[in-house]
Short mmCIF file of C-alpha atoms in Angstrom, two decimals:
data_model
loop_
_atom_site.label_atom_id
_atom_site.label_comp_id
_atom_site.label_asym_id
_atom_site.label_seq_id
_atom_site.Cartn_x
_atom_site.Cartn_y
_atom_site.Cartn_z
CA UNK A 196 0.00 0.00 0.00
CA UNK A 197 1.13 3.61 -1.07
CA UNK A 198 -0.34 6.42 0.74
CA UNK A 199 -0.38 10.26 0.17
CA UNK A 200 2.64 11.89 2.73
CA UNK A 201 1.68 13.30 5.44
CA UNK A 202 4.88 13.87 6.75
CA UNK A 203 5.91 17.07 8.39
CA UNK A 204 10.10 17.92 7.03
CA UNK A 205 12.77 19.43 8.39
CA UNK A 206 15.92 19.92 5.90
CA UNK A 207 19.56 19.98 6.75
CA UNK A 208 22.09 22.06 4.99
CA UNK A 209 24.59 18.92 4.50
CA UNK A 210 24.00 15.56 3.32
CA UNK A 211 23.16 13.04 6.35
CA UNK A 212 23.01 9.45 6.84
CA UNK A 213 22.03 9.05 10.59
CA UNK A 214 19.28 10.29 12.76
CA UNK A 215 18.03 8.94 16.55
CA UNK A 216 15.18 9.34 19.41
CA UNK A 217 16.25 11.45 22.15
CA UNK A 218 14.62 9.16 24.58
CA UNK A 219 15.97 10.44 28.02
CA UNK A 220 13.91 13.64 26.87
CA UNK A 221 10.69 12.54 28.27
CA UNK A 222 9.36 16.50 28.27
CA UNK A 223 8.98 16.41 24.04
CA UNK A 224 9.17 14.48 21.08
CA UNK A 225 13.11 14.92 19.98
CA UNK A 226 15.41 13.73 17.83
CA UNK A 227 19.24 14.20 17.19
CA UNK A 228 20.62 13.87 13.69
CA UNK A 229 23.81 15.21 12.27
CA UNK A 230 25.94 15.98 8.46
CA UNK A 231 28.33 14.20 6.25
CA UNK A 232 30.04 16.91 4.53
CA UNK A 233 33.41 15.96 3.50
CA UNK A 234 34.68 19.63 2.92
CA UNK A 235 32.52 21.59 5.18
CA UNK A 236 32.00 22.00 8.45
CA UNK A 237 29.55 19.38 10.03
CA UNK A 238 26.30 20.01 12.18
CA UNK A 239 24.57 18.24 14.66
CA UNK A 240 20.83 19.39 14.96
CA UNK A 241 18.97 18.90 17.58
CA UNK A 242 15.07 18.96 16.50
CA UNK A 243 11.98 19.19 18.47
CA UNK A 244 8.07 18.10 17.43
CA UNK A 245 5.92 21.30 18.14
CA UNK A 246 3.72 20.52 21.05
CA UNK A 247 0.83 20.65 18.49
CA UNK A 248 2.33 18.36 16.21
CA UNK A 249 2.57 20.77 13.46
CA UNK A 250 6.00 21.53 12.73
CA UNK A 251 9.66 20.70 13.60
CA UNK A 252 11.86 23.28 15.59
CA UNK A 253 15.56 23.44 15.87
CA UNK A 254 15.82 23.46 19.72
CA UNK A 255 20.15 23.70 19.12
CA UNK A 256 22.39 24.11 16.32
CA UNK A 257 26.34 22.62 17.01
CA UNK A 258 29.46 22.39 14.78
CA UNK A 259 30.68 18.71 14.58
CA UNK A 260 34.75 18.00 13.46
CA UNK A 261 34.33 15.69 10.32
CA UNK A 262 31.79 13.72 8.68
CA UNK A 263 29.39 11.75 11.36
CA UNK A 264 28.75 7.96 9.84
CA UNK A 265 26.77 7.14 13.74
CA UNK A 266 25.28 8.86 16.32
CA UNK A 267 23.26 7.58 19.16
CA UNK A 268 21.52 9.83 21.85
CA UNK A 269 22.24 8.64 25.78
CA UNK A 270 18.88 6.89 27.18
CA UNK A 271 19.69 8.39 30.16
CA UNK A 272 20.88 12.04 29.85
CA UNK A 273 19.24 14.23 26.79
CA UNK A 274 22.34 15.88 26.67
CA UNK A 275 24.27 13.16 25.72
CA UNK A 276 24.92 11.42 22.63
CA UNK A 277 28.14 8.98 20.86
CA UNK A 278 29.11 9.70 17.07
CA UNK A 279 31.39 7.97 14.87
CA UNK A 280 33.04 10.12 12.76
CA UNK A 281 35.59 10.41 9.38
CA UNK A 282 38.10 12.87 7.69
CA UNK A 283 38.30 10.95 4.92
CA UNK A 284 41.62 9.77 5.93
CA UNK A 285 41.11 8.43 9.22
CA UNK A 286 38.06 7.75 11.88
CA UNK A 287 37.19 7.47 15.44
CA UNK A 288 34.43 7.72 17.90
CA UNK A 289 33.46 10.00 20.93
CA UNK A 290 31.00 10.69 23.48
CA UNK A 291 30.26 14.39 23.52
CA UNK A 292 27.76 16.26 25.78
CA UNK A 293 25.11 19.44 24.39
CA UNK A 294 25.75 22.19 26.42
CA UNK A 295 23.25 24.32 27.96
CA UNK A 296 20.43 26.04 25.15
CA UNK A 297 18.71 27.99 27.42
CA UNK A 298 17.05 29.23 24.46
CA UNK A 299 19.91 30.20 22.30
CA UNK A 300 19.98 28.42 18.24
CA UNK A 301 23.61 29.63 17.98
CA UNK A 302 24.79 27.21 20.35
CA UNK A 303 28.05 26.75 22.42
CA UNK A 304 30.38 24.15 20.99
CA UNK A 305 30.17 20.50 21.80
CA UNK A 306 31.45 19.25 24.70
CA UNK A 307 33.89 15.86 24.08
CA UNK A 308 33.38 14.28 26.85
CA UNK A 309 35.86 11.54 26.06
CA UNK A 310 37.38 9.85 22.97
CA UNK A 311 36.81 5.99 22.00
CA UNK A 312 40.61 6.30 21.22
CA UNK A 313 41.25 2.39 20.43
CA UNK A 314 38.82 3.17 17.69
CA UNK A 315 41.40 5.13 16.02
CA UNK A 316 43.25 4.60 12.63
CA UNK A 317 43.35 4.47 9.46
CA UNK A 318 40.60 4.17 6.31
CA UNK A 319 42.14 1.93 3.37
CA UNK A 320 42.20 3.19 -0.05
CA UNK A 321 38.32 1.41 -1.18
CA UNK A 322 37.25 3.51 1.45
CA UNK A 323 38.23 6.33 0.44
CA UNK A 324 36.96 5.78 -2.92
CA UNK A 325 33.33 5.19 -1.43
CA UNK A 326 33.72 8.03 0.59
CA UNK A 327 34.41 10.56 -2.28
CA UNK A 328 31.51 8.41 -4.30
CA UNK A 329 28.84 7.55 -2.41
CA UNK A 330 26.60 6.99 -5.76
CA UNK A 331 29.47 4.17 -6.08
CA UNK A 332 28.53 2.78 -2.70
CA UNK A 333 24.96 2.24 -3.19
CA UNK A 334 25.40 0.35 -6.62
CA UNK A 335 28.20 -2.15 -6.01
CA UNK A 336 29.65 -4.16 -3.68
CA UNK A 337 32.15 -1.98 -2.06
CA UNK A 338 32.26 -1.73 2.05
CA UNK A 339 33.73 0.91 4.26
CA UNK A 340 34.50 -0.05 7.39
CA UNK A 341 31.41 0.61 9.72
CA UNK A 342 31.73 1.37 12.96
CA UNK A 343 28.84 1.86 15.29
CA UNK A 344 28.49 2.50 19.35
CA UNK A 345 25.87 1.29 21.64
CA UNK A 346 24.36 2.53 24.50
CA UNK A 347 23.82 0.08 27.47
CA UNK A 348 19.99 -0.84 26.56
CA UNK A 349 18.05 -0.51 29.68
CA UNK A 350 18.30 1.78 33.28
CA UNK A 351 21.19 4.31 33.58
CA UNK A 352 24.01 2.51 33.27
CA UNK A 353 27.58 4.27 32.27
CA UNK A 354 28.61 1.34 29.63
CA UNK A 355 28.46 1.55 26.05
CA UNK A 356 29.94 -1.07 23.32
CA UNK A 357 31.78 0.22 20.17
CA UNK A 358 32.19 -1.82 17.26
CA UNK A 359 34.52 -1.60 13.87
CA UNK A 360 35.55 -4.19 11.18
CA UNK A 361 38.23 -6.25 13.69
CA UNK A 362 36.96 -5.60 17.24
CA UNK A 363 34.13 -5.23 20.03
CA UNK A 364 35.08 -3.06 22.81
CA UNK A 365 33.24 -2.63 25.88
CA UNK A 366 33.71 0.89 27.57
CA UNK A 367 33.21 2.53 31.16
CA UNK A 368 32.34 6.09 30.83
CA UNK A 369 32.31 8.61 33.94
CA UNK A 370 30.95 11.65 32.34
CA UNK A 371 32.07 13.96 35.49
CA UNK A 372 35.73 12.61 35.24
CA UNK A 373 35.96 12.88 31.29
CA UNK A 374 37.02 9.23 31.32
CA UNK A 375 36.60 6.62 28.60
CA UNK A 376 37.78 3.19 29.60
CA UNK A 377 37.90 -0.24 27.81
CA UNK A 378 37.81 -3.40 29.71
CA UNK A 379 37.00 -6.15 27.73
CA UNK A 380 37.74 -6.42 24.01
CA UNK A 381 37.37 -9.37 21.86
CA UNK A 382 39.10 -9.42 18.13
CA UNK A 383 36.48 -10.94 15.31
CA UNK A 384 38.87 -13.86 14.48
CA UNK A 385 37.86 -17.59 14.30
CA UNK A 386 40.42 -20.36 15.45
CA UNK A 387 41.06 -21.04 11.41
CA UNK A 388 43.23 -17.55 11.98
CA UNK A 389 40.82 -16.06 9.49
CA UNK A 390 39.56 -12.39 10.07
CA UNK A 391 35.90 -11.96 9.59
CA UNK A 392 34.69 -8.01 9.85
CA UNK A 393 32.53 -7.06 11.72
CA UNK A 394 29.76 -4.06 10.38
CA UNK A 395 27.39 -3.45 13.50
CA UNK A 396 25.57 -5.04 16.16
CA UNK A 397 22.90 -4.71 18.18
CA UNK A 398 22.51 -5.42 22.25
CA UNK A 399 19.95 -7.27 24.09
CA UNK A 400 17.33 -5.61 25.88
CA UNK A 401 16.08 -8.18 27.37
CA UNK A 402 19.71 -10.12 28.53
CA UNK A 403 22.32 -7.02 29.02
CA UNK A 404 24.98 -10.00 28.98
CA UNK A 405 24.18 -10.74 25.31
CA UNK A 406 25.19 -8.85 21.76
CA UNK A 407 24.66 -9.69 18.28
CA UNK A 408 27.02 -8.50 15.78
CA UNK A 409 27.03 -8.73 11.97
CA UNK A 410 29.59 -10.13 10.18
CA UNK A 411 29.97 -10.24 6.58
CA UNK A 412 27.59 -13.54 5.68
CA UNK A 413 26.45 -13.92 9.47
CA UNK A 414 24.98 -12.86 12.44
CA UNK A 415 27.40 -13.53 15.61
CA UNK A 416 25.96 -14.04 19.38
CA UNK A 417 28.35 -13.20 22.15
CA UNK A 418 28.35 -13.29 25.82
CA UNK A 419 29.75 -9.59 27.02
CA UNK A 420 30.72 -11.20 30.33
CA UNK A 421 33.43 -13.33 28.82
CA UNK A 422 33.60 -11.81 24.91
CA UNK A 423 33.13 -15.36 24.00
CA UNK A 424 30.91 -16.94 21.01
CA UNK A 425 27.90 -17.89 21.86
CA UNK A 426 26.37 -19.00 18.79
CA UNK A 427 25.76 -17.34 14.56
CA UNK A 428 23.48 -17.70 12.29
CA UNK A 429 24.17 -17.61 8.81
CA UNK A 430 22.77 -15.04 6.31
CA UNK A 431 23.78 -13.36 3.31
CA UNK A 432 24.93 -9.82 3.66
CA UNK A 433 23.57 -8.45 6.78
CA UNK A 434 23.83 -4.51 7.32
CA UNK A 435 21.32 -4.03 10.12
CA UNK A 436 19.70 -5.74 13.07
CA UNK A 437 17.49 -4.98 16.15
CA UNK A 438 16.03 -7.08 18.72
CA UNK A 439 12.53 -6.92 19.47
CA UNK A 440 11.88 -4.97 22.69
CA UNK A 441 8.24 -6.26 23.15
CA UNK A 442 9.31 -10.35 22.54
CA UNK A 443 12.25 -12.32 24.12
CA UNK A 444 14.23 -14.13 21.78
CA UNK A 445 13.23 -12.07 18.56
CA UNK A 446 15.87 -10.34 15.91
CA UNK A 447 14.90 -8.67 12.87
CA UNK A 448 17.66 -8.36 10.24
CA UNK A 449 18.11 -6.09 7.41
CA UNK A 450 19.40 -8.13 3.92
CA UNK A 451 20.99 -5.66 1.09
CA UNK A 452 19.31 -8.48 -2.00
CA UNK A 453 16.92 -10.42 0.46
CA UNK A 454 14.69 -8.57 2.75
CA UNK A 455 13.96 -8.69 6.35
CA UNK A 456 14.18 -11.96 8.44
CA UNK A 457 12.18 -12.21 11.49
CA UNK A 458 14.22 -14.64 13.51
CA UNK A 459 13.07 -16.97 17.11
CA UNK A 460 16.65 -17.54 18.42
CA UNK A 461 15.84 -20.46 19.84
CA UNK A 462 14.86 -21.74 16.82
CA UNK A 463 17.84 -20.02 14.39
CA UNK A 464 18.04 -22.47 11.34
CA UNK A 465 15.35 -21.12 9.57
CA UNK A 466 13.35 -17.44 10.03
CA UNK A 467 10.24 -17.60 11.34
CA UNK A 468 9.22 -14.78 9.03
CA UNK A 469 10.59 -13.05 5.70
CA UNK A 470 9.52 -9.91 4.42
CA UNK A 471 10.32 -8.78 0.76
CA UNK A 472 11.72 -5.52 1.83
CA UNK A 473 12.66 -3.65 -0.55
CA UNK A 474 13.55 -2.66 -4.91
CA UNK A 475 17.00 -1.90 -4.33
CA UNK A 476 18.99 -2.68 -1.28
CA UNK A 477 17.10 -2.88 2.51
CA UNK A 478 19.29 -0.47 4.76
CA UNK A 479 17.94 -0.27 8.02
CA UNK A 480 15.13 -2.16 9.88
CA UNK A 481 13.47 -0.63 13.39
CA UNK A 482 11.11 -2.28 15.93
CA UNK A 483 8.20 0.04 17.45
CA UNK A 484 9.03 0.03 21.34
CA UNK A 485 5.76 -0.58 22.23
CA UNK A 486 3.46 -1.92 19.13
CA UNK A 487 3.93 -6.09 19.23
CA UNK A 488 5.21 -6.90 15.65
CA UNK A 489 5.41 -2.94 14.05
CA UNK A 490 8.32 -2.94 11.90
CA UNK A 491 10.16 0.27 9.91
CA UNK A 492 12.57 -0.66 7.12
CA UNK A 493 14.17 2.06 4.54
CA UNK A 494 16.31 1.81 1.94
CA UNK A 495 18.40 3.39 -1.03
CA UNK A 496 14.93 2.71 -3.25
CA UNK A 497 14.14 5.89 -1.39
CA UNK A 498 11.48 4.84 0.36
CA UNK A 499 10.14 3.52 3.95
CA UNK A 500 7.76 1.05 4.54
CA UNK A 501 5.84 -0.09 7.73
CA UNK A 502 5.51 -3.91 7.98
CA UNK A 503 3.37 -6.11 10.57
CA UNK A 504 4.98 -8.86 11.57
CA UNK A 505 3.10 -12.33 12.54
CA UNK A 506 4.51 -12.18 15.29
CA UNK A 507 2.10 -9.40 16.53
CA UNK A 508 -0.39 -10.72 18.93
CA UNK A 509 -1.23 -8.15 21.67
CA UNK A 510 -3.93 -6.66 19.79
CA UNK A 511 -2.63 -2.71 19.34
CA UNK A 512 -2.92 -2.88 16.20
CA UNK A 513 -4.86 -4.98 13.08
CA UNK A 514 -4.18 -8.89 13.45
CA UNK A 515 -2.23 -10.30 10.78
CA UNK A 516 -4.37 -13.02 10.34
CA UNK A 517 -7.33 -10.47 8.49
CA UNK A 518 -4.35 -8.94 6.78
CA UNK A 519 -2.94 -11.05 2.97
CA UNK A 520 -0.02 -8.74 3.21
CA UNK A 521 2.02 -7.84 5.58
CA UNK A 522 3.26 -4.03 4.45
CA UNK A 523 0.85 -1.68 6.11
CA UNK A 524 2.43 1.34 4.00
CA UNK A 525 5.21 2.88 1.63
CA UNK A 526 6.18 6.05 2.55
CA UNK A 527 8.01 7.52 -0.80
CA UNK A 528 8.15 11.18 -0.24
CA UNK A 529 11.96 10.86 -0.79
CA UNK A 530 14.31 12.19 -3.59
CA UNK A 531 17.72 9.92 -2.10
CA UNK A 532 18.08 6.82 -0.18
CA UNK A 533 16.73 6.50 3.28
CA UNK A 534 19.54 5.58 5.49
CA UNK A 535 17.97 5.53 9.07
CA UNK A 536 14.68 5.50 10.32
CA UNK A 537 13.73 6.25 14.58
CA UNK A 538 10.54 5.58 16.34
CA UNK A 539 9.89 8.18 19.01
CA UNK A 540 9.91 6.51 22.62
CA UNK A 541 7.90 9.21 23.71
CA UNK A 542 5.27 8.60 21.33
CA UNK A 543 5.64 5.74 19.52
CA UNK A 544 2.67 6.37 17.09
CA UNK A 545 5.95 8.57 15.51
CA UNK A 546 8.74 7.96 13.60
CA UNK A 547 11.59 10.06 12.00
CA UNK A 548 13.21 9.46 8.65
CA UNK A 549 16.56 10.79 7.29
CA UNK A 550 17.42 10.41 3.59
CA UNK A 551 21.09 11.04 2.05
CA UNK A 552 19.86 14.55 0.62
CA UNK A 553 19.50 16.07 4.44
CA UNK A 554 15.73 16.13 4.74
CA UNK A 555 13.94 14.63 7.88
CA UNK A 556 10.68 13.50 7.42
CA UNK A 557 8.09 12.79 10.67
CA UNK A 558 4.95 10.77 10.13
CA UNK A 559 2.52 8.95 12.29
CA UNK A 560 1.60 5.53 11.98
CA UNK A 561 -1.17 6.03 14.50
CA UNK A 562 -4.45 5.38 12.14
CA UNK A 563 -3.09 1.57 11.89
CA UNK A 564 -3.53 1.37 15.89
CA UNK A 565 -6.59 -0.58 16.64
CA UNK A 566 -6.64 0.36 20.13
CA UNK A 567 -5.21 4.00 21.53
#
């Protein structure tokens, strides 16, 4: 189903590829999203839903050094958020804190709050070449290497897990000391002496001892405690995952050629559900935090489209079962590819798109609710 845009837009000056739910800010409906300008000077904007639901204000403006690839807002301080970031010639990852707006757009600069320093080093030459191409990127094969950082999933706890291609770090961060510290680090390398690289991951809300991590033709399980293997299941080109935060035991995976797999990991041979996804590559799948079985997916089709999963059984929105397909809508008010998609914790009836051109689109899903 295609249905007339509702959407209320926001535009950036820079291109963009990331965008995510303030959800410490429990006051209004945020979101934090920032540029990828190789030769100017990057922005992170900080964007707030008008209390009547009508239009989307800059709440803070703030200079960013290079390109931002990731960023993820704190979920326990509104002020805080991780980016990974690139000059083109080399990358890294911080934690940086928003400084106090008290009403001013021209903000004070960006606190760092500490660097992700073993994160360090040095792009290789392909990546540079996708970097200065992007159109390249999104029509071949070629991979940079992704980094991403994750915020400990649930209660205020000062942890967070970075990931690039060859390792998984686990951090301590004391935000009054302006310390970053790794404790436990695991390298992706199997006992064959083979290195497999990693591309993301994704941590367990529901078991804070337990990450999964994509890996080139797989999905890896490990136990944090340890930074052992648990277990992988394998699948064909992964770029994005997310457990389910309604359901134990449920990942959703994002396939470049072959959808979206609904996966019972205690059950991983086989997916318990598959979803076409989408005409070109699937980017980026979301769960809604609070609607059993509502799904977000975009892509470099430039589109979005809002699955059901049958999986859903709490009754919030239409069963599945009176329902011969399961895409409740395509949202195609795009002119680039949609890189990352956000559900609102706040109000998760909303959800905020970002495509590669810098404009952020916010829609509500909430006429597919069967019960408010």
């Amino acid at each position: 189903m295609q249905g007339a845009s509702s959407g209320i837009g926001y535009g950036l000056k820079y291109q963009a590829r990331c965008i995510s739910d303030v959800s410490a800010d429990t006051d209004h409906t945020s979101f934090l999203t920032g540029t990828l300008s190789l030769k100017e000077e990057n922005e992170v904007h900080l964007i707030r839903l008008s209390s009547g639901g009508t239009e989307l204000i800059c709440e803070g403006l703030f200079s960013h050094p290079n390109e931002i690839w990731d960023l993820r807002s704190c979920p326990f301080d509104q002020r805080i958020f991780s980016s990974v970031y690139s000059s083109g010639e080399s990358f890294g990852a911080a934690v940086w804190q928003i400084p106090e707006l008290y009403g001013q757009l021209n903000s004070p600069q960006l606190e760092k709050i500490a660097s992700l320093d073993s994160h360090e080093g040095k792009i290789n030459c392909k990546t540079v070449l996708v970097l200065e191409l992007h159109r390249l990127l999104v029509t071949s094969k070629l991979q940079y290497p992704t980094e991403c950082v994750i915020w400990w999933p649930s209660g205020k706890q000062d942890k967070l897990i970075s990931i690039d291609q060859e390792k998984i770090l686990l951090w301590n961060i004391d935000c009054s000391k302006k310390i970053a510290q790794a404790y436990l680090q695991v390298q992706s390398q199997e006992s064959t002496g083979m290195l497999h690289y990693l591309s993301g991951g994704a941590w367990d809300p529901h078991d804070v001892n337990a990450l999964a991590a994509t890996c080139e033709s797989s999905v890896q399980f490990w136990d944090i405690r340890t930074m052992k293997k648990t277990n992988s299941i394998e699948c064909t080109h992964v770029h994005d995952l997310e457990y389910d935060a309604k359901k134990n035991h449920i990942l959703v995976t994002a396939e470049y050629e072959s959808g979206i797999h609904i996966w019972d990991l205690r059950m991983p041979r086989v997916p318990m559900q598959e979803l076409p996804g989408h005409a070109h590559w699937t980017w980026t799948v979301r769960c809604n935090p609070q609607y059993d079985g509502l799904i977000l997916s975009a892509g470099t089709d430039s589109t979005v489209n809002l699955w059901l999963s049958s999986s859903s059984g709490d009754g919030m929105v239409e069963s599945p079962t009176r329902r011969s397909n399961p895409l409740l809508n395509t949202y195609s008010d795009y002119e680039d590819s949609v890189y990352s998609v956000a559900w609102s914790s706040r109000e998760p009836w909303i959800f905020a798109s970002l495509s590669y051109d810098g404009r952020v689109v916010v829609e509500s899903v909430k006429s597919y609710l069967s019960r408010k």
